């Protein structure tokens, strides 16, 4: 972990200390177990929720922590440095609450948001479909209005917390008008007709359940629509800018964890009469890893400060997601190299870090999509 952080307030510095204490005590001893078994660590999320760590960027009057994104993302990074699966889960939960917070009515927010932000209710986010990943406007899942209800039919792929969540933020088509025909709904997990397919067998993030959610005549009240009909895609895209910052922070935490493991090993391992960290060829690899981690952190914090100041930050969010996840892939790969043959075994965590880093370049918009967002913004 970083030796120290320059936090904006004493309260936020204390929050980092609290987070480090909780993850060291409640999370670190369990990570290897749930990653090996594929068990979903639901109780860990309850612990984080009760400590107030699942609601940090939301207002205190709604049950949130009232913290800036600059602070929230650094807490998220601390969590991810110990468990990328849980870090991703915290980011996804925050994103799942975003639509209700930004587009819900006062009545909707008062009814549902406090329990969601407490951590007692864990969220999931249903946007992608098997044929509509990078192009969400091509989605086919439909929500047809029947009186005071909507009936939803379709399937949503790659759902983090699929089958484990208590509520799902769902984008579904309410008209054939392309991207303007999509609406946003808050669907409870116990809705009749809602089910999860078998979890995906993934390369990494074994402790984070990913599944396709199947909607078979799922009937929900009109009062569970967030915003007006046709506002779903703007709600989704606005949330993705914040979600990309979350993944940037998670990727940075993952890279920090890999760096920490590599440095610890390099101080202990002897070759030719001295610790391998004292051999320039390997010391310089570690130096480049440290530079990558710190530059990633600076990039996501710069974007977060723009968001906190109310400035446009879409381009900066894409830059942060691109830089932080590409750096994480490089740092974790180098961590395996530092450990040599030991790094290729499951006796050390760096092989897991390397597998986990790959997906960071893919979800919340592939890094090719981030380049598209950035270049289009430059063209404007």
Coordinates of C-alpha atoms in Angstrom, one line a residue:
X1 CA 0.0 0.0 0.0
X2 CA 1.2 3.6 -0.4
X3 CA 3.2 4.6 2.7
X4 CA 0.9 7.6 3.1
X5 CA -1.8 9.5 1.3
X6 CA -2.2 13.2 1.0
X7 CA -5.9 13.4 2.0
X8 CA -7.9 16.6 1.8
X9 CA -9.1 16.5 5.4
X10 CA -8.3 14.8 8.8
X11 CA -11.6 13.0 8.6
X12 CA -10.8 11.5 5.2
X13 CA -7.3 10.5 6.5
X14 CA -9.0 8.7 9.4
X15 CA -11.4 7.0 6.9
X16 CA -8.3 5.6 5.1
X17 CA -7.1 4.3 8.4
X18 CA -10.4 2.7 9.1
X19 CA -10.5 1.1 5.7
X20 CA -7.0 -0.4 6.0
X21 CA -7.9 -1.8 9.4
X22 CA -11.1 -3.4 8.2
X23 CA -9.6 -5.0 5.1
X24 CA -6.6 -6.3 7.0
X25 CA -8.8 -7.8 9.6
X26 CA -12.0 -8.9 7.8
X27 CA -10.9 -9.3 4.2
X28 CA -7.2 -10.2 3.8
X29 CA -7.4 -13.6 5.6
X30 CA -10.3 -14.7 3.5
X31 CA -9.3 -13.6 -0.1
X32 CA -7.3 -16.7 -1.1
X33 CA -10.2 -18.9 0.1
X34 CA -13.0 -17.3 -1.7
X35 CA -10.9 -16.9 -4.9
X36 CA -10.0 -20.6 -4.8
X37 CA -13.5 -21.8 -4.1
X38 CA -15.5 -19.2 -6.2
X39 CA -17.6 -18.5 -3.1
X40 CA -19.3 -15.1 -3.1
X41 CA -18.2 -13.1 0.0
X42 CA -21.6 -11.6 0.8
X43 CA -20.8 -11.1 4.5
X44 CA -17.8 -8.9 3.6
X45 CA -20.1 -6.5 1.8
X46 CA -22.3 -6.3 4.9
X47 CA -19.3 -5.5 7.0
X48 CA -18.2 -2.8 4.6
X49 CA -21.8 -1.5 4.5
X50 CA -22.1 -1.3 8.3
X51 CA -18.8 0.6 8.4
X52 CA -20.3 3.1 5.9
X53 CA -17.9 2.2 3.1
X54 CA -20.5 1.3 0.5
X55 CA -22.2 4.7 0.5
X56 CA -19.3 7.2 0.6
X57 CA -20.1 9.4 -2.5
X58 CA -23.7 9.9 -1.6
X59 CA -25.2 12.6 0.6
X60 CA -25.5 12.1 4.3
X61 CA -29.2 13.0 4.4
X62 CA -29.9 10.0 2.2
X63 CA -27.8 7.6 4.3
X64 CA -24.5 8.2 2.5
X65 CA -21.1 9.2 3.6
X66 CA -21.1 12.7 2.1
X67 CA -17.5 12.2 0.8
X68 CA -16.0 13.6 -2.4
X69 CA -15.0 11.3 -5.3
X70 CA -11.4 12.1 -4.5
X71 CA -11.9 10.4 -1.1
X72 CA -14.2 7.6 -2.2
X73 CA -11.9 6.4 -4.9
X74 CA -8.9 6.2 -2.6
X75 CA -11.0 4.1 -0.2
X76 CA -12.0 1.9 -3.1
X77 CA -8.3 1.6 -4.1
X78 CA -7.4 0.4 -0.6
X79 CA -10.1 -2.3 -0.7
X80 CA -9.0 -3.4 -4.2
X81 CA -5.4 -3.7 -3.1
X82 CA -6.4 -6.6 -1.0
X83 CA -9.3 -8.0 -3.1
X84 CA -10.0 -6.9 -6.7
X85 CA -13.3 -9.0 -6.6
X86 CA -14.6 -7.0 -3.6
X87 CA -13.3 -3.7 -5.0
X88 CA -15.1 -4.3 -8.3
X89 CA -18.2 -5.2 -6.3
X90 CA -18.1 -2.0 -4.3
X91 CA -17.7 0.0 -7.5
X92 CA -20.6 -1.9 -9.2
X93 CA -22.8 -1.3 -6.1
X94 CA -22.2 2.4 -6.2
X95 CA -23.0 2.4 -9.9
X96 CA -26.2 0.5 -9.2
X97 CA -27.4 3.2 -6.9
X98 CA -26.5 6.0 -9.3
X99 CA -29.6 5.9 -11.4
X100 CA -31.9 6.2 -8.4
X101 CA -29.9 9.0 -7.0
X102 CA -29.7 11.1 -10.2
X103 CA -33.0 10.3 -11.9
X104 CA -35.3 9.0 -9.2
X105 CA -38.1 11.2 -7.6
X106 CA -37.8 12.3 -4.0
X107 CA -40.3 9.7 -3.1
X108 CA -38.3 6.9 -4.8
X109 CA -35.1 8.0 -3.2
X110 CA -36.6 8.1 0.3
X111 CA -38.2 4.7 -0.2
X112 CA -35.3 2.7 -1.5
X113 CA -31.9 4.5 -1.3
X114 CA -31.3 4.4 2.5
X115 CA -31.4 0.6 2.6
X116 CA -29.3 0.3 -0.6
X117 CA -26.7 2.6 0.8
X118 CA -26.6 0.8 4.2
X119 CA -25.1 -2.3 2.5
X120 CA -28.0 -4.4 3.6
X121 CA -29.2 -4.3 0.0
X122 CA -26.5 -5.2 -2.6
X123 CA -26.9 -3.9 -6.1
X124 CA -26.2 -5.1 -9.7
X125 CA -26.3 -3.3 -13.0
X126 CA -27.9 -4.8 -16.2
X127 CA -26.9 -3.0 -19.4
X128 CA -24.9 -5.4 -21.6
X129 CA -26.4 -8.1 -23.7
X130 CA -24.7 -11.0 -25.6
X131 CA -24.9 -9.1 -28.9
X132 CA -24.9 -5.5 -27.4
X133 CA -21.8 -4.9 -25.3
X134 CA -19.9 -1.9 -26.6
X135 CA -23.1 -0.8 -28.5
X136 CA -25.8 -0.6 -25.8
X137 CA -28.2 1.1 -28.2
X138 CA -28.5 -2.3 -29.9
X139 CA -30.1 -4.0 -26.9
X140 CA -33.2 -6.1 -27.4
X141 CA -34.5 -6.7 -23.9
X142 CA -38.0 -5.1 -23.9
X143 CA -40.2 -3.5 -21.3
X144 CA -43.8 -3.3 -22.5
X145 CA -46.3 -1.2 -20.5
X146 CA -49.5 -2.8 -19.5
X147 CA -51.6 -0.5 -17.4
X148 CA -49.8 0.4 -14.1
X149 CA -47.0 -2.1 -14.8
X150 CA -44.2 -2.9 -17.2
X151 CA -43.5 -6.5 -18.4
X152 CA -39.8 -7.2 -19.1
X153 CA -38.5 -9.9 -21.3
X154 CA -35.0 -10.6 -22.4
X155 CA -31.5 -11.4 -21.1
X156 CA -28.7 -9.3 -19.7
X157 CA -25.2 -10.6 -20.0
X158 CA -22.1 -10.1 -17.8
X159 CA -24.0 -9.0 -14.7
X160 CA -21.7 -8.6 -11.8
X161 CA -23.5 -10.0 -8.6
X162 CA -25.9 -11.8 -11.0
X163 CA -28.0 -14.1 -8.8
X164 CA -26.5 -12.6 -5.6
X165 CA -27.8 -9.0 -5.7
X166 CA -30.9 -7.8 -3.9
X167 CA -31.8 -5.3 -6.7
X168 CA -31.0 -4.8 -10.3
X169 CA -30.7 -1.5 -12.2
X170 CA -32.0 -2.6 -15.6
X171 CA -31.9 -0.9 -19.0
X172 CA -34.7 -2.1 -21.3
X173 CA -36.2 -1.1 -24.6
X174 CA -39.6 0.7 -24.4
X175 CA -39.8 1.7 -28.0
X176 CA -38.0 1.0 -31.3
X177 CA -36.4 4.5 -31.4
X178 CA -32.8 3.3 -31.2
X179 CA -30.9 4.8 -28.3
X180 CA -33.8 7.1 -27.5
X181 CA -36.1 4.1 -26.9
X182 CA -34.4 2.8 -23.8
X183 CA -35.7 3.3 -20.2
X184 CA -34.3 2.5 -16.8
X185 CA -35.9 0.3 -14.1
X186 CA -35.2 -0.7 -10.6
X187 CA -36.1 -4.5 -10.4
X188 CA -36.1 -6.3 -7.0
X189 CA -34.3 -9.7 -7.0
X190 CA -37.4 -11.5 -5.8
X191 CA -39.5 -10.4 -8.8
X192 CA -41.4 -13.3 -10.4
X193 CA -39.8 -14.4 -13.6
X194 CA -36.4 -13.1 -12.8
X195 CA -33.6 -15.7 -12.7
X196 CA -29.8 -16.1 -13.1
X197 CA -28.2 -18.4 -15.6
X198 CA -25.2 -20.5 -14.5
X199 CA -22.3 -18.2 -13.4
X200 CA -19.6 -17.6 -16.0
X201 CA -16.4 -19.6 -15.6
X202 CA -13.9 -16.8 -15.7
X203 CA -10.1 -16.3 -15.9
X204 CA -10.1 -14.3 -12.7
X205 CA -12.2 -12.5 -10.2
X206 CA -13.5 -15.9 -9.0
X207 CA -15.0 -14.3 -5.8
X208 CA -17.2 -12.0 -8.0
X209 CA -20.2 -13.8 -9.4
X210 CA -20.9 -12.9 -13.0
X211 CA -24.1 -14.3 -14.7
X212 CA -26.6 -13.6 -17.4
X213 CA -29.9 -12.5 -15.9
X214 CA -33.0 -13.8 -17.6
X215 CA -36.3 -11.8 -17.6
X216 CA -39.3 -14.0 -18.4
X217 CA -42.5 -11.9 -18.1
X218 CA -41.1 -9.9 -15.1
X219 CA -43.9 -7.6 -14.1
X220 CA -42.9 -4.5 -12.1
X221 CA -45.0 -1.4 -11.1
X222 CA -44.6 1.8 -13.2
X223 CA -43.3 3.4 -10.0
X224 CA -40.1 1.4 -10.4
X225 CA -39.1 3.2 -13.6
X226 CA -36.4 5.8 -13.0
X227 CA -36.8 9.0 -15.0
X228 CA -39.0 9.3 -18.1
X229 CA -39.4 6.7 -20.8
X230 CA -36.5 7.0 -23.2
X231 CA -34.1 8.5 -20.6
X232 CA -32.4 5.1 -19.9
X233 CA -29.4 5.4 -22.1
X234 CA -28.4 8.9 -20.9
X235 CA -28.8 7.7 -17.3
X236 CA -26.6 4.7 -18.1
X237 CA -23.9 6.7 -19.9
X238 CA -23.8 9.3 -17.1
X239 CA -23.3 6.5 -14.6
X240 CA -20.5 4.9 -16.8
X241 CA -18.3 8.0 -16.5
X242 CA -18.4 7.6 -12.7
X243 CA -18.1 3.8 -13.0
X244 CA -15.0 4.2 -15.1
X245 CA -13.3 6.2 -12.3
X246 CA -14.3 3.3 -10.0
X247 CA -12.6 0.8 -12.2
X248 CA -9.6 3.0 -12.6
X249 CA -9.2 3.1 -8.8
X250 CA -9.7 -0.7 -8.5
X251 CA -7.1 -1.3 -11.2
X252 CA -4.7 1.0 -9.4
X253 CA -5.3 -0.9 -6.1
X254 CA -4.7 -4.2 -7.9
X255 CA -1.4 -2.9 -9.3
X256 CA -0.4 -1.6 -5.8
X257 CA -1.1 -5.0 -4.3
X258 CA 1.1 -6.7 -7.0
X259 CA 3.9 -4.1 -6.5
X260 CA 3.8 -4.7 -2.7
X261 CA 4.1 -8.5 -3.2
X262 CA 6.9 -8.1 -5.7
X263 CA 8.9 -5.7 -3.4
X264 CA 8.5 -8.0 -0.4
X265 CA 9.7 -11.0 -2.3
X266 CA 12.6 -9.1 -3.9
X267 CA 13.8 -8.0 -0.5
X268 CA 13.8 -11.6 0.8
X269 CA 15.0 -13.6 -2.2
X270 CA 18.8 -13.8 -2.4
X271 CA 20.8 -14.3 -5.6
X272 CA 24.6 -14.0 -6.1
X273 CA 25.1 -13.0 -2.4
X274 CA 22.5 -10.2 -2.1
X275 CA 18.8 -9.5 -2.2
X276 CA 17.5 -9.5 -5.8
X277 CA 16.1 -6.0 -5.3
X278 CA 19.7 -4.8 -5.0
X279 CA 20.5 -6.1 -8.5
X280 CA 20.0 -3.1 -10.9
X281 CA 18.3 -5.1 -13.6
X282 CA 15.5 -6.1 -11.3
X283 CA 15.5 -3.0 -9.2
X284 CA 14.8 -0.9 -12.3
X285 CA 11.8 -3.2 -13.1
X286 CA 10.4 -2.5 -9.7
X287 CA 11.1 1.3 -10.1
X288 CA 9.1 1.3 -13.4
X289 CA 6.3 -0.6 -11.6
X290 CA 6.2 2.0 -8.9
X291 CA 6.1 4.8 -11.4
X292 CA 3.2 3.2 -13.2
X293 CA 1.2 2.8 -10.0
X294 CA 1.8 6.4 -8.9
X295 CA 1.1 7.9 -12.3
X296 CA -2.2 5.9 -12.5
X297 CA -3.2 7.2 -9.1
X298 CA -2.5 10.8 -10.1
X299 CA -4.5 10.3 -13.3
X300 CA -7.7 9.0 -11.6
X301 CA -7.4 11.6 -8.8
X302 CA -7.2 14.4 -11.4
X303 CA -10.4 13.2 -13.1
X304 CA -12.1 12.8 -9.7
X305 CA -11.3 16.4 -8.7
X306 CA -12.9 17.7 -11.9
X307 CA -16.0 15.7 -11.1
X308 CA -16.0 17.0 -7.5
X309 CA -15.7 20.6 -8.9
X310 CA -18.7 20.1 -11.1
X311 CA -16.6 20.3 -14.3
X312 CA -17.0 18.1 -17.4
X313 CA -14.9 14.9 -16.8
X314 CA -16.0 12.4 -19.4
X315 CA -12.8 12.5 -21.4
X316 CA -10.7 12.5 -18.2
X317 CA -12.7 9.5 -16.9
X318 CA -11.9 7.6 -20.1
X319 CA -8.2 8.6 -19.9
X320 CA -8.1 7.4 -16.3
X321 CA -9.8 4.1 -17.1
X322 CA -7.4 3.5 -20.0
X323 CA -4.2 4.5 -18.3
X324 CA -4.9 2.8 -15.0
X325 CA -6.0 -0.5 -16.4
X326 CA -3.2 -0.7 -19.0
X327 CA -0.8 0.1 -16.2
X328 CA -2.3 -2.6 -14.0
X329 CA -1.8 -5.2 -16.8
X330 CA 1.8 -4.2 -17.2
X331 CA 2.6 -4.0 -13.4
X332 CA 1.0 -7.4 -12.6
X333 CA 2.8 -9.1 -15.5
X334 CA 6.1 -7.6 -14.3
X335 CA 5.2 -8.8 -10.7
X336 CA 5.1 -12.4 -12.0
X337 CA 8.4 -11.9 -13.7
X338 CA 10.0 -10.5 -10.5
X339 CA 9.0 -13.7 -8.7
X340 CA 10.2 -15.9 -11.5
X341 CA 9.0 -19.5 -11.3
X342 CA 7.4 -18.8 -8.0
X343 CA 5.3 -16.1 -9.6
X344 CA 3.8 -18.7 -12.0
X345 CA 2.5 -20.8 -9.1
X346 CA -0.5 -20.3 -6.9
X347 CA 1.7 -20.2 -3.8
X348 CA 1.9 -16.5 -4.3
X349 CA -0.9 -14.0 -5.2
X350 CA 0.8 -12.4 -8.2
X351 CA -0.5 -14.9 -10.8
X352 CA -4.0 -14.1 -9.5
X353 CA -3.3 -10.4 -9.8
X354 CA -2.2 -10.9 -13.4
X355 CA -5.4 -12.8 -14.3
X356 CA -7.5 -10.2 -12.6
X357 CA -5.9 -7.3 -14.4
X358 CA -6.9 -8.5 -17.8
X359 CA -10.6 -7.9 -17.4
X360 CA -10.0 -4.4 -16.2
X361 CA -9.1 -3.6 -19.8
X362 CA -12.4 -5.0 -20.9
X363 CA -15.3 -4.1 -18.7
X364 CA -16.9 -0.6 -18.1
X365 CA -16.1 0.0 -21.7
X366 CA -13.2 -1.7 -23.4
X367 CA -10.0 0.3 -23.7
X368 CA -10.7 0.6 -27.4
X369 CA -14.0 2.3 -26.6
X370 CA -12.1 4.6 -24.2
X371 CA -9.9 5.7 -27.1
X372 CA -13.0 6.3 -29.2
X373 CA -14.5 8.5 -26.4
X374 CA -11.3 10.4 -26.0
X375 CA -10.8 11.0 -29.8
X376 CA -14.4 12.1 -30.3
X377 CA -14.0 14.6 -27.5
X378 CA -10.8 15.9 -29.1
X379 CA -12.6 16.2 -32.4
X380 CA -15.3 18.4 -30.8

